[in-house]
Amino acid sequence: MVGAMKTKFDKYWGECNLLMAIAAILDPRCKMTVIEYCFPKMYSKEEAREKIKKVKDALYELYDEYVADMYSDTSTQSEQIIDNTDRRSGVKVASGWSEFIQHVKSAQTSKPQQSELSNYLEEGCHICEDMSTPFDALEWWRTSALKYRILSKMARDILAIPVSTVASEATFSAGGRVIDAYRASLNADTVQTLICGGDWCRSLHGVKRKNKSEKKPLEIMLPIP
């Protein structure tokens, strides 16, 4: 039993969950400080250093994807605006507005020397003055969207992912489950159909579910004569 519990514990906590780590960093109250504080408590010194680097590399790699996507969209939109402007004017010569849009396009497609992510991480953590009021990280990013145009979109996509939880006794239970690793890909309708079908079959054949509250009958061992 202890061996099975240890295996499950290592499965959930032995590996670093990159998504959870990045979500914690995108909480302005935590940033990289929470990773640098917690990982040495969870892993050995060398392992903590490697995992911190792994999280930081994944964070910047993900941010670079958002940057590339943002600038490609900006370039496409600028070209569409120029085409529509020239089409409405009916002339092939570049107008003053199209020249301005072209200037904006070249300015926006040139990446800044320091990224929004670097600026965000270099700033101090956000400290809540009123600890009794719940902090809304998504609201903080909404109000900071002008300052962090790209990073706020990335934070919104990650922090909006719902987190699933499970009770500790269910996590380390050795009993059978309705949804196990082999049926985890079933959709909700299929799962509901299977559970209802099982209940109907038990009812049809008079089979009752085991009730944990029911006490087992007392067994008396009699000596064999």
CSV table of N, CA and C in Angstrom, one decimal, residues 55-216:
chain,number,residue,atom,x,y,z
A,55,VAL,N,11.6,25.8,-16.4
A,55,VAL,CA,10.4,26.6,-16.4
A,55,VAL,C,10.6,27.9,-17.1
A,56,LYS,N,11.7,28.6,-16.8
A,56,LYS,CA,12.0,29.9,-17.4
A,56,LYS,C,12.2,29.8,-18.9
A,57,ASP,N,12.8,28.7,-19.4
A,57,ASP,CA,13.0,28.5,-20.8
A,57,ASP,C,11.6,28.3,-21.5
A,58,ALA,N,10.8,27.5,-20.9
A,58,ALA,CA,9.4,27.2,-21.4
A,58,ALA,C,8.6,28.5,-21.4
A,59,LEU,N,8.8,29.4,-20.4
A,59,LEU,CA,8.0,30.6,-20.3
A,59,LEU,C,8.4,31.5,-21.5
A,60,TYR,N,9.7,31.7,-21.7
A,60,TYR,CA,10.2,32.6,-22.8
A,60,TYR,C,9.8,32.0,-24.2
A,61,GLU,N,9.9,30.7,-24.3
A,61,GLU,CA,9.5,30.0,-25.6
A,61,GLU,C,8.1,30.3,-25.9
A,62,LEU,N,7.2,30.1,-24.9
A,62,LEU,CA,5.8,30.4,-25.1
A,62,LEU,C,5.5,31.8,-25.4
A,63,TYR,N,6.2,32.7,-24.7
A,63,TYR,CA,6.0,34.2,-25.0
A,63,TYR,C,6.5,34.5,-26.4
A,64,ASP,N,7.6,33.9,-26.9
A,64,ASP,CA,8.0,34.1,-28.3
A,64,ASP,C,7.0,33.7,-29.3
A,65,GLU,N,6.3,32.7,-29.0
A,65,GLU,CA,5.2,32.2,-29.9
A,65,GLU,C,4.1,33.3,-30.0
A,66,TYR,N,3.7,33.9,-28.9
A,66,TYR,CA,2.7,34.9,-28.9
A,66,TYR,C,3.2,36.2,-29.6
A,67,VAL,N,4.5,36.5,-29.4
A,67,VAL,CA,5.1,37.6,-30.1
A,67,VAL,C,5.0,37.4,-31.6
A,68,ALA,N,5.4,36.3,-32.1
A,68,ALA,CA,5.4,36.0,-33.5
A,68,ALA,C,4.0,36.0,-34.1
A,69,ASP,N,3.1,35.5,-33.3
A,69,ASP,CA,1.7,35.5,-33.8
A,69,ASP,C,1.1,36.9,-33.8
A,70,MET,N,1.5,37.7,-32.8
A,70,MET,CA,1.0,39.1,-32.7
A,70,MET,C,1.5,39.9,-33.9
A,71,TYR,N,2.8,39.9,-34.2
A,71,TYR,CA,3.4,40.7,-35.2
A,71,TYR,C,2.9,40.2,-36.6
A,72,SER,N,2.7,38.9,-36.8
A,72,SER,CA,2.2,38.4,-38.1
A,72,SER,C,0.8,38.9,-38.3
A,73,ASP,N,0.0,38.9,-37.2
A,73,ASP,CA,-1.4,39.5,-37.4
A,73,ASP,C,-1.4,40.9,-37.7
A,74,THR,N,-0.5,41.7,-37.0
A,74,THR,CA,-0.4,43.1,-37.2
A,74,THR,C,0.0,43.4,-38.6
A,75,SER,N,0.9,42.7,-39.2
A,75,SER,CA,1.4,42.9,-40.6
A,75,SER,C,0.2,42.6,-41.5
A,76,THR,N,-0.5,41.5,-41.3
A,76,THR,CA,-1.6,41.2,-42.2
A,76,THR,C,-2.7,42.3,-42.2
A,77,GLN,N,-3.1,42.7,-41.0
A,77,GLN,CA,-4.1,43.7,-40.8
A,77,GLN,C,-3.7,45.1,-41.5
A,78,SER,N,-2.4,45.4,-41.4
A,78,SER,CA,-1.9,46.7,-42.0
A,78,SER,C,-2.0,46.6,-43.5
A,79,GLU,N,-1.7,45.4,-44.1
A,79,GLU,CA,-1.8,45.3,-45.5
A,79,GLU,C,-3.2,45.3,-46.0
A,80,GLN,N,-4.2,44.8,-45.2
A,80,GLN,CA,-5.6,44.8,-45.6
A,80,GLN,C,-6.1,46.2,-45.5
A,81,ILE,N,-5.7,47.0,-44.5
A,81,ILE,CA,-6.1,48.4,-44.4
A,81,ILE,C,-5.6,49.2,-45.6
A,82,ILE,N,-4.3,49.0,-46.0
A,82,ILE,CA,-3.8,49.7,-47.2
A,82,ILE,C,-4.5,49.4,-48.4
A,83,ASP,N,-4.8,48.1,-48.6
A,83,ASP,CA,-5.6,47.6,-49.8
A,83,ASP,C,-6.9,48.2,-49.9
A,84,ASN,N,-7.6,48.2,-48.7
A,84,ASN,CA,-9.0,48.8,-48.7
A,84,ASN,C,-9.0,50.3,-48.9
A,85,THR,N,-8.0,51.0,-48.4
A,85,THR,CA,-7.9,52.4,-48.6
A,85,THR,C,-7.7,52.8,-50.0
A,86,ASP,N,-6.7,52.1,-50.7
A,86,ASP,CA,-6.5,52.3,-52.1
A,86,ASP,C,-7.6,52.0,-53.0
A,87,ARG,N,-8.4,50.9,-52.6
A,87,ARG,CA,-9.5,50.4,-53.3
A,87,ARG,C,-10.6,51.5,-53.3
A,88,ARG,N,-10.8,52.0,-52.1
A,88,ARG,CA,-11.9,53.1,-51.9
A,88,ARG,C,-11.5,54.3,-52.7
A,89,SER,N,-10.3,54.7,-52.7
A,89,SER,CA,-9.8,55.9,-53.3
A,89,SER,C,-9.8,55.8,-54.8
A,90,GLY,N,-9.7,54.6,-55.4
A,90,GLY,CA,-9.7,54.4,-56.8
A,90,GLY,C,-8.4,54.8,-57.5
A,91,VAL,N,-7.4,55.1,-56.7
A,91,VAL,CA,-6.1,55.4,-57.3
A,91,VAL,C,-5.1,54.4,-56.9
A,92,LYS,N,-4.1,54.3,-57.8
A,92,LYS,CA,-3.0,53.4,-57.5
A,92,LYS,C,-1.8,54.1,-56.7
A,93,VAL,N,-1.8,55.4,-56.7
A,93,VAL,CA,-0.8,56.1,-56.0
A,93,VAL,C,-1.0,56.0,-54.5
A,94,ALA,N,0.0,55.8,-53.7
A,94,ALA,CA,-0.1,55.7,-52.2
A,94,ALA,C,-0.6,57.1,-51.7
A,95,SER,N,-1.7,57.0,-50.9
A,95,SER,CA,-2.2,58.2,-50.3
A,95,SER,C,-1.5,58.5,-49.0
A,96,GLY,N,-1.8,59.7,-48.4
A,96,GLY,CA,-1.2,60.0,-47.1
A,96,GLY,C,-1.5,59.0,-46.0
A,97,TRP,N,-2.8,58.6,-46.0
A,97,TRP,CA,-3.2,57.6,-45.0
A,97,TRP,C,-2.5,56.3,-45.1
A,98,SER,N,-2.4,55.8,-46.4
A,98,SER,CA,-1.7,54.5,-46.6
A,98,SER,C,-0.2,54.6,-46.3
A,99,GLU,N,0.4,55.8,-46.5
A,99,GLU,CA,1.8,55.9,-46.1
A,99,GLU,C,2.0,55.9,-44.6
A,100,PHE,N,1.0,56.5,-43.9
A,100,PHE,CA,1.1,56.5,-42.4
A,100,PHE,C,0.9,55.1,-41.9
A,101,ILE,N,-0.1,54.3,-42.5
A,101,ILE,CA,-0.3,52.9,-42.1
A,101,ILE,C,1.0,52.1,-42.3
A,102,GLN,N,1.6,52.4,-43.5
A,102,GLN,CA,2.9,51.7,-43.8
A,102,GLN,C,3.9,52.0,-42.7
A,103,HIS,N,4.0,53.2,-42.3
A,103,HIS,CA,4.9,53.6,-41.2
A,103,HIS,C,4.6,52.9,-39.9
A,104,VAL,N,3.3,52.8,-39.6
A,104,VAL,CA,2.9,52.1,-38.4
A,104,VAL,C,3.2,50.6,-38.5
A,105,LYS,N,3.0,50.1,-39.6
A,105,LYS,CA,3.3,48.7,-39.9
A,105,LYS,C,4.8,48.4,-39.6
A,106,SER,N,5.7,49.2,-40.2
A,106,SER,CA,7.1,49.0,-40.0
A,106,SER,C,7.5,49.2,-38.6
A,107,ALA,N,6.9,50.1,-37.9
A,107,ALA,CA,7.2,50.3,-36.5
A,107,ALA,C,6.8,49.2,-35.6
A,108,GLN,N,5.6,48.6,-35.9
A,108,GLN,CA,5.1,47.5,-35.0
A,108,GLN,C,5.7,46.2,-35.3
A,109,THR,N,6.2,46.0,-36.6
A,109,THR,CA,6.8,44.7,-36.9
A,109,THR,C,8.2,44.6,-36.4
A,110,SER,N,8.8,45.8,-36.0
A,110,SER,CA,10.2,45.7,-35.4
A,110,SER,C,10.0,45.5,-33.9
A,111,LYS,N,10.6,44.4,-33.5
A,111,LYS,CA,10.5,44.0,-32.1
A,111,LYS,C,11.3,44.9,-31.2
A,112,PRO,N,10.8,45.3,-30.0
A,112,PRO,CA,11.5,46.1,-29.1
A,112,PRO,C,12.8,45.4,-28.6
A,113,GLN,N,13.7,46.1,-28.1
A,113,GLN,CA,15.0,45.6,-27.6
A,113,GLN,C,14.8,44.7,-26.4
A,114,GLN,N,13.9,45.1,-25.5
A,114,GLN,CA,13.6,44.3,-24.3
A,114,GLN,C,12.1,43.9,-24.3
A,115,SER,N,11.9,42.7,-24.1
A,115,SER,CA,10.5,42.2,-24.2
A,115,SER,C,9.6,42.6,-23.0
A,116,GLU,N,8.3,42.5,-23.2
A,116,GLU,CA,7.4,42.8,-22.1
A,116,GLU,C,7.6,41.8,-21.0
A,117,LEU,N,7.9,40.5,-21.3
A,117,LEU,CA,8.1,39.5,-20.3
A,117,LEU,C,9.3,39.9,-19.4
A,118,SER,N,10.4,40.3,-20.0
A,118,SER,CA,11.6,40.7,-19.2
A,118,SER,C,11.2,41.9,-18.3
A,119,ASN,N,10.5,42.9,-18.8
A,119,ASN,CA,10.1,44.0,-18.0
A,119,ASN,C,9.2,43.6,-16.9
A,120,TYR,N,8.3,42.7,-17.1
A,120,TYR,CA,7.4,42.2,-16.1
A,120,TYR,C,8.1,41.5,-15.0
A,121,LEU,N,9.1,40.6,-15.4
A,121,LEU,CA,9.8,39.9,-14.3
A,121,LEU,C,10.8,40.7,-13.5
A,122,GLU,N,11.3,41.8,-14.2
A,122,GLU,CA,12.2,42.6,-13.5
A,122,GLU,C,11.6,43.5,-12.4
A,123,GLU,N,10.3,43.8,-12.7
A,123,GLU,CA,9.6,44.6,-11.7
A,123,GLU,C,9.3,43.8,-10.4
A,124,GLY,N,9.1,44.6,-9.3
A,124,GLY,CA,8.8,43.9,-8.1
A,124,GLY,C,7.4,43.2,-8.1
A,125,CYS,N,7.2,42.3,-7.2
A,125,CYS,CA,5.9,41.6,-7.1
A,125,CYS,C,4.8,42.6,-6.6
A,126,HIS,N,3.6,42.4,-7.1
A,126,HIS,CA,2.5,43.2,-6.6
A,126,HIS,C,2.1,42.8,-5.2
A,127,ILE,N,2.1,43.8,-4.3
A,127,ILE,CA,1.7,43.6,-2.9
A,127,ILE,C,0.3,44.1,-2.7
A,128,CYS,N,-0.5,43.3,-2.2
A,128,CYS,CA,-1.9,43.7,-1.9
A,128,CYS,C,-1.9,44.3,-0.5
A,129,GLU,N,-2.4,45.5,-0.5
A,129,GLU,CA,-2.5,46.3,0.8
A,129,GLU,C,-3.6,45.7,1.6
A,130,ASP,N,-4.8,45.4,1.0
A,130,ASP,CA,-5.9,44.8,1.7
A,130,ASP,C,-6.0,43.3,1.5
A,131,MET,N,-5.5,42.6,2.5
A,131,MET,CA,-5.4,41.1,2.4
A,131,MET,C,-6.8,40.5,2.5
A,132,SER,N,-7.8,41.2,3.0
A,132,SER,CA,-9.1,40.6,3.2
A,132,SER,C,-9.9,40.6,1.9
A,133,THR,N,-9.5,41.4,0.9
A,133,THR,CA,-10.2,41.4,-0.4
A,133,THR,C,-9.5,40.4,-1.3
A,134,PRO,N,-10.3,39.5,-1.9
A,134,PRO,CA,-9.7,38.5,-2.9
A,134,PRO,C,-9.0,39.2,-4.0
A,135,PHE,N,-7.9,38.7,-4.4
A,135,PHE,CA,-7.2,39.3,-5.6
A,135,PHE,C,-7.6,38.6,-6.8
A,136,ASP,N,-7.9,39.4,-7.9
A,136,ASP,CA,-8.3,38.9,-9.2
A,136,ASP,C,-7.1,39.1,-10.2
A,137,ALA,N,-6.4,38.1,-10.5
A,137,ALA,CA,-5.2,38.2,-11.4
A,137,ALA,C,-5.7,38.6,-12.8
A,138,LEU,N,-6.8,38.0,-13.3
A,138,LEU,CA,-7.3,38.3,-14.6
A,138,LEU,C,-7.7,39.8,-14.7
A,139,GLU,N,-8.3,40.3,-13.6
A,139,GLU,CA,-8.6,41.8,-13.6
A,139,GLU,C,-7.4,42.6,-13.7
A,140,TRP,N,-6.3,42.2,-13.0
A,140,TRP,CA,-5.1,42.9,-13.0
A,140,TRP,C,-4.5,43.0,-14.4
A,141,TRP,N,-4.5,41.9,-15.1
A,141,TRP,CA,-4.0,41.8,-16.4
A,141,TRP,C,-4.9,42.6,-17.4
A,142,ARG,N,-6.2,42.7,-17.1
A,142,ARG,CA,-7.0,43.5,-18.0
A,142,ARG,C,-6.7,45.0,-17.9
A,143,THR,N,-6.5,45.4,-16.7
A,143,THR,CA,-6.1,46.8,-16.5
A,143,THR,C,-4.7,47.1,-16.9
A,144,SER,N,-3.8,46.1,-17.1
A,144,SER,CA,-2.5,46.3,-17.5
A,144,SER,C,-2.3,46.0,-19.0
A,145,ALA,N,-3.4,45.8,-19.7
A,145,ALA,CA,-3.3,45.4,-21.1
A,145,ALA,C,-2.5,46.4,-22.0
A,146,LEU,N,-2.7,47.7,-21.7
A,146,LEU,CA,-2.0,48.7,-22.5
A,146,LEU,C,-0.5,48.7,-22.3
A,147,LYS,N,-0.1,48.3,-21.0
A,147,LYS,CA,1.4,48.3,-20.7
A,147,LYS,C,2.0,47.0,-21.2
A,148,TYR,N,1.2,45.9,-21.1
A,148,TYR,CA,1.7,44.5,-21.5
A,148,TYR,C,0.8,44.0,-22.6
A,149,ARG,N,0.9,44.5,-23.8
A,149,ARG,CA,0.0,44.2,-24.9
A,149,ARG,C,0.0,42.8,-25.3
A,150,ILE,N,1.2,42.2,-25.4
A,150,ILE,CA,1.3,40.8,-25.8
A,150,ILE,C,1.2,39.9,-24.6
A,151,LEU,N,1.9,40.2,-23.5
A,151,LEU,CA,1.9,39.3,-22.3
A,151,LEU,C,0.6,39.2,-21.7
A,152,SER,N,-0.3,40.3,-21.7
A,152,SER,CA,-1.6,40.2,-21.1
A,152,SER,C,-2.5,39.2,-21.9
A,153,LYS,N,-2.3,39.1,-23.2
A,153,LYS,CA,-3.1,38.1,-23.9
A,153,LYS,C,-2.6,36.7,-23.5
A,154,MET,N,-1.3,36.5,-23.4
A,154,MET,CA,-0.8,35.2,-23.0
A,154,MET,C,-1.3,34.8,-21.6
A,155,ALA,N,-1.3,35.8,-20.6
A,155,ALA,CA,-1.7,35.6,-19.3
A,155,ALA,C,-3.2,35.2,-19.2
A,156,ARG,N,-4.0,35.9,-20.1
A,156,ARG,CA,-5.4,35.7,-20.1
A,156,ARG,C,-5.7,34.2,-20.6
A,157,ASP,N,-5.0,33.8,-21.6
A,157,ASP,CA,-5.2,32.4,-22.1
A,157,ASP,C,-4.9,31.4,-21.1
A,158,ILE,N,-3.8,31.6,-20.3
A,158,ILE,CA,-3.3,30.6,-19.4
A,158,ILE,C,-4.1,30.6,-18.1
A,159,LEU,N,-4.3,31.8,-17.5
A,159,LEU,CA,-5.0,31.9,-16.2
A,159,LEU,C,-6.5,31.6,-16.3
A,160,ALA,N,-7.0,31.6,-17.5
A,160,ALA,CA,-8.5,31.3,-17.7
A,160,ALA,C,-8.7,29.8,-17.7
A,161,ILE,N,-7.6,28.9,-17.8
A,161,ILE,CA,-7.8,27.5,-17.8
A,161,ILE,C,-8.3,27.0,-16.4
A,162,PRO,N,-9.4,26.3,-16.4
A,162,PRO,CA,-9.9,25.9,-15.1
A,162,PRO,C,-9.1,24.8,-14.5
A,163,VAL,N,-8.9,24.8,-13.2
A,163,VAL,CA,-8.0,23.8,-12.5
A,163,VAL,C,-8.9,22.8,-11.9
A,164,SER,N,-8.6,21.5,-12.1
A,164,SER,CA,-9.4,20.4,-11.5
A,164,SER,C,-8.7,20.0,-10.2
A,165,THR,N,-9.4,19.6,-9.2
A,165,THR,CA,-8.9,19.2,-7.9
A,165,THR,C,-9.5,17.8,-7.6
A,166,VAL,N,-8.8,17.1,-6.8
A,166,VAL,CA,-9.3,15.8,-6.3
A,166,VAL,C,-8.9,15.7,-4.8
A,167,ALA,N,-9.8,15.1,-4.1
A,167,ALA,CA,-9.5,14.9,-2.7
A,167,ALA,C,-8.3,13.9,-2.5
A,168,SER,N,-7.6,14.2,-1.4
A,168,SER,CA,-6.4,13.4,-1.2
A,168,SER,C,-6.7,11.9,-0.9
A,169,GLU,N,-7.8,11.6,-0.3
A,169,GLU,CA,-8.1,10.2,-0.1
A,169,GLU,C,-8.5,9.5,-1.3
A,170,ALA,N,-9.0,10.3,-2.3
A,170,ALA,CA,-9.3,9.7,-3.6
A,170,ALA,C,-8.1,9.5,-4.4
A,171,THR,N,-7.1,10.4,-4.3
A,171,THR,CA,-5.9,10.3,-5.0
A,171,THR,C,-5.1,9.1,-4.7
A,172,PHE,N,-5.0,8.8,-3.4
A,172,PHE,CA,-4.2,7.7,-2.9
A,172,PHE,C,-5.1,6.4,-2.6
A,173,SER,N,-6.3,6.4,-3.1
A,173,SER,CA,-7.1,5.2,-2.8
A,173,SER,C,-6.7,4.1,-3.7
A,174,ALA,N,-6.7,2.9,-3.2
A,174,ALA,CA,-6.3,1.7,-3.9
A,174,ALA,C,-7.5,1.0,-4.5
A,175,GLY,N,-8.7,1.5,-4.3
A,175,GLY,CA,-10.0,1.0,-4.8
A,175,GLY,C,-10.2,1.3,-6.3
A,176,GLY,N,-11.2,0.7,-6.9
A,176,GLY,CA,-11.5,0.9,-8.3
A,176,GLY,C,-12.2,2.2,-8.5
A,177,ARG,N,-12.1,2.8,-9.7
A,177,ARG,CA,-12.7,4.1,-10.0
A,177,ARG,C,-13.6,3.9,-11.2
A,178,VAL,N,-14.6,4.8,-11.3
A,178,VAL,CA,-15.5,4.8,-12.4
A,178,VAL,C,-14.7,5.2,-13.7
A,179,ILE,N,-13.9,6.2,-13.6
A,179,ILE,CA,-13.1,6.7,-14.7
A,179,ILE,C,-11.6,6.4,-14.4
A,180,ASP,N,-11.1,5.4,-15.1
A,180,ASP,CA,-9.7,5.1,-14.8
A,180,ASP,C,-8.9,5.5,-16.0
A,181,ALA,N,-7.6,5.2,-16.0
A,181,ALA,CA,-6.7,5.7,-17.0
A,181,ALA,C,-7.0,5.2,-18.4
A,182,TYR,N,-7.8,4.1,-18.5
A,182,TYR,CA,-8.1,3.5,-19.8
A,182,TYR,C,-9.4,4.1,-20.4
A,183,ARG,N,-10.2,4.8,-19.6
A,183,ARG,CA,-11.4,5.4,-20.0
A,183,ARG,C,-11.4,6.9,-19.8
A,184,ALA,N,-10.3,7.5,-19.7
A,184,ALA,CA,-10.2,8.9,-19.4
A,184,ALA,C,-10.5,9.8,-20.6
A,185,SER,N,-10.5,9.2,-21.8
A,185,SER,CA,-10.7,9.9,-23.1
A,185,SER,C,-12.2,9.9,-23.4
A,186,LEU,N,-13.1,9.3,-22.7
A,186,LEU,CA,-14.5,9.2,-23.0
A,186,LEU,C,-15.1,10.6,-22.7
A,187,ASN,N,-16.1,11.0,-23.6
A,187,ASN,CA,-16.7,12.3,-23.3
A,187,ASN,C,-17.8,12.1,-22.2
A,188,ALA,N,-18.4,13.2,-21.8
A,188,ALA,CA,-19.3,13.2,-20.7
A,188,ALA,C,-20.5,12.4,-21.0
A,189,ASP,N,-21.1,12.5,-22.2
A,189,ASP,CA,-22.3,11.7,-22.5
A,189,ASP,C,-22.0,10.2,-22.5
A,190,THR,N,-20.9,9.8,-22.9
A,190,THR,CA,-20.6,8.3,-22.9
A,190,THR,C,-20.4,7.8,-21.5
A,191,VAL,N,-19.8,8.6,-20.6
A,191,VAL,CA,-19.6,8.2,-19.2
A,191,VAL,C,-21.0,8.1,-18.5
A,192,GLN,N,-21.8,9.1,-18.8
A,192,GLN,CA,-23.1,9.1,-18.2
A,192,GLN,C,-24.0,7.9,-18.6
A,193,THR,N,-23.8,7.6,-19.9
A,193,THR,CA,-24.5,6.4,-20.5
A,193,THR,C,-24.1,5.1,-19.8
A,194,LEU,N,-22.8,5.0,-19.6
A,194,LEU,CA,-22.2,3.8,-19.0
A,194,LEU,C,-22.6,3.6,-17.6
A,195,ILE,N,-22.6,4.8,-16.8
A,195,ILE,CA,-23.0,4.7,-15.4
A,195,ILE,C,-24.5,4.4,-15.3
A,196,CYS,N,-25.3,5.0,-16.1
A,196,CYS,CA,-26.8,4.8,-16.0
A,196,CYS,C,-27.1,3.3,-16.5
A,197,GLY,N,-26.4,2.9,-17.5
A,197,GLY,CA,-26.6,1.5,-18.0
A,197,GLY,C,-26.2,0.5,-16.9
A,198,GLY,N,-25.1,0.8,-16.2
A,198,GLY,CA,-24.7,-0.1,-15.1
A,198,GLY,C,-25.7,-0.2,-14.0
A,199,ASP,N,-26.3,1.0,-13.6
A,199,ASP,CA,-27.3,1.0,-12.6
A,199,ASP,C,-28.6,0.3,-13.0
A,200,TRP,N,-29.0,0.5,-14.3
A,200,TRP,CA,-30.2,-0.2,-14.8
A,200,TRP,C,-30.0,-1.7,-14.8
A,201,CYS,N,-28.8,-2.2,-15.2
A,201,CYS,CA,-28.5,-3.6,-15.2
A,201,CYS,C,-28.5,-4.2,-13.8
A,202,ARG,N,-28.0,-3.5,-12.8
A,202,ARG,CA,-28.0,-4.0,-11.5
A,202,ARG,C,-29.4,-4.0,-10.9
A,203,SER,N,-30.2,-3.0,-11.3
A,203,SER,CA,-31.6,-3.0,-10.8
A,203,SER,C,-32.4,-4.1,-11.5
A,204,LEU,N,-32.1,-4.4,-12.7
A,204,LEU,CA,-32.9,-5.4,-13.5
A,204,LEU,C,-32.6,-6.8,-12.9
A,205,HIS,N,-31.3,-7.1,-12.5
A,205,HIS,CA,-31.0,-8.4,-12.0
A,205,HIS,C,-30.9,-8.4,-10.5
A,206,GLY,N,-31.4,-7.4,-9.8
A,206,GLY,CA,-31.4,-7.4,-8.4
A,206,GLY,C,-30.1,-7.3,-7.7
A,207,VAL,N,-29.1,-6.8,-8.4
A,207,VAL,CA,-27.8,-6.6,-7.8
A,207,VAL,C,-27.7,-5.3,-7.1
A,208,LYS,N,-27.3,-5.3,-5.8
A,208,LYS,CA,-27.2,-4.0,-5.1
A,208,LYS,C,-25.7,-3.6,-5.0
A,209,ARG,N,-25.5,-2.3,-5.0
A,209,ARG,CA,-24.2,-1.7,-4.8
A,209,ARG,C,-23.8,-2.0,-3.3
A,210,LYS,N,-22.5,-2.1,-3.1
A,210,LYS,CA,-22.0,-2.2,-1.7
A,210,LYS,C,-22.0,-0.9,-1.0
A,211,ASN,N,-22.7,-0.9,0.1
A,211,ASN,CA,-22.7,0.4,0.9
A,211,ASN,C,-21.7,0.4,1.9
A,212,LYS,N,-20.8,1.4,1.9
A,212,LYS,CA,-19.7,1.4,2.9
A,212,LYS,C,-20.2,1.5,4.3
A,213,SER,N,-21.4,2.1,4.5
A,213,SER,CA,-21.9,2.3,5.8
A,213,SER,C,-22.4,1.0,6.4
A,214,GLU,N,-22.8,0.0,5.5
A,214,GLU,CA,-23.3,-1.2,6.0
A,214,GLU,C,-22.2,-2.0,6.7
A,215,LYS,N,-22.4,-2.5,7.9
A,215,LYS,CA,-21.4,-3.3,8.6
A,215,LYS,C,-21.5,-4.7,8.0
A,216,LYS,N,-20.3,-5.3,7.9
A,216,LYS,CA,-20.2,-6.7,7.5
A,216,LYS,C,-20.8,-7.6,8.6
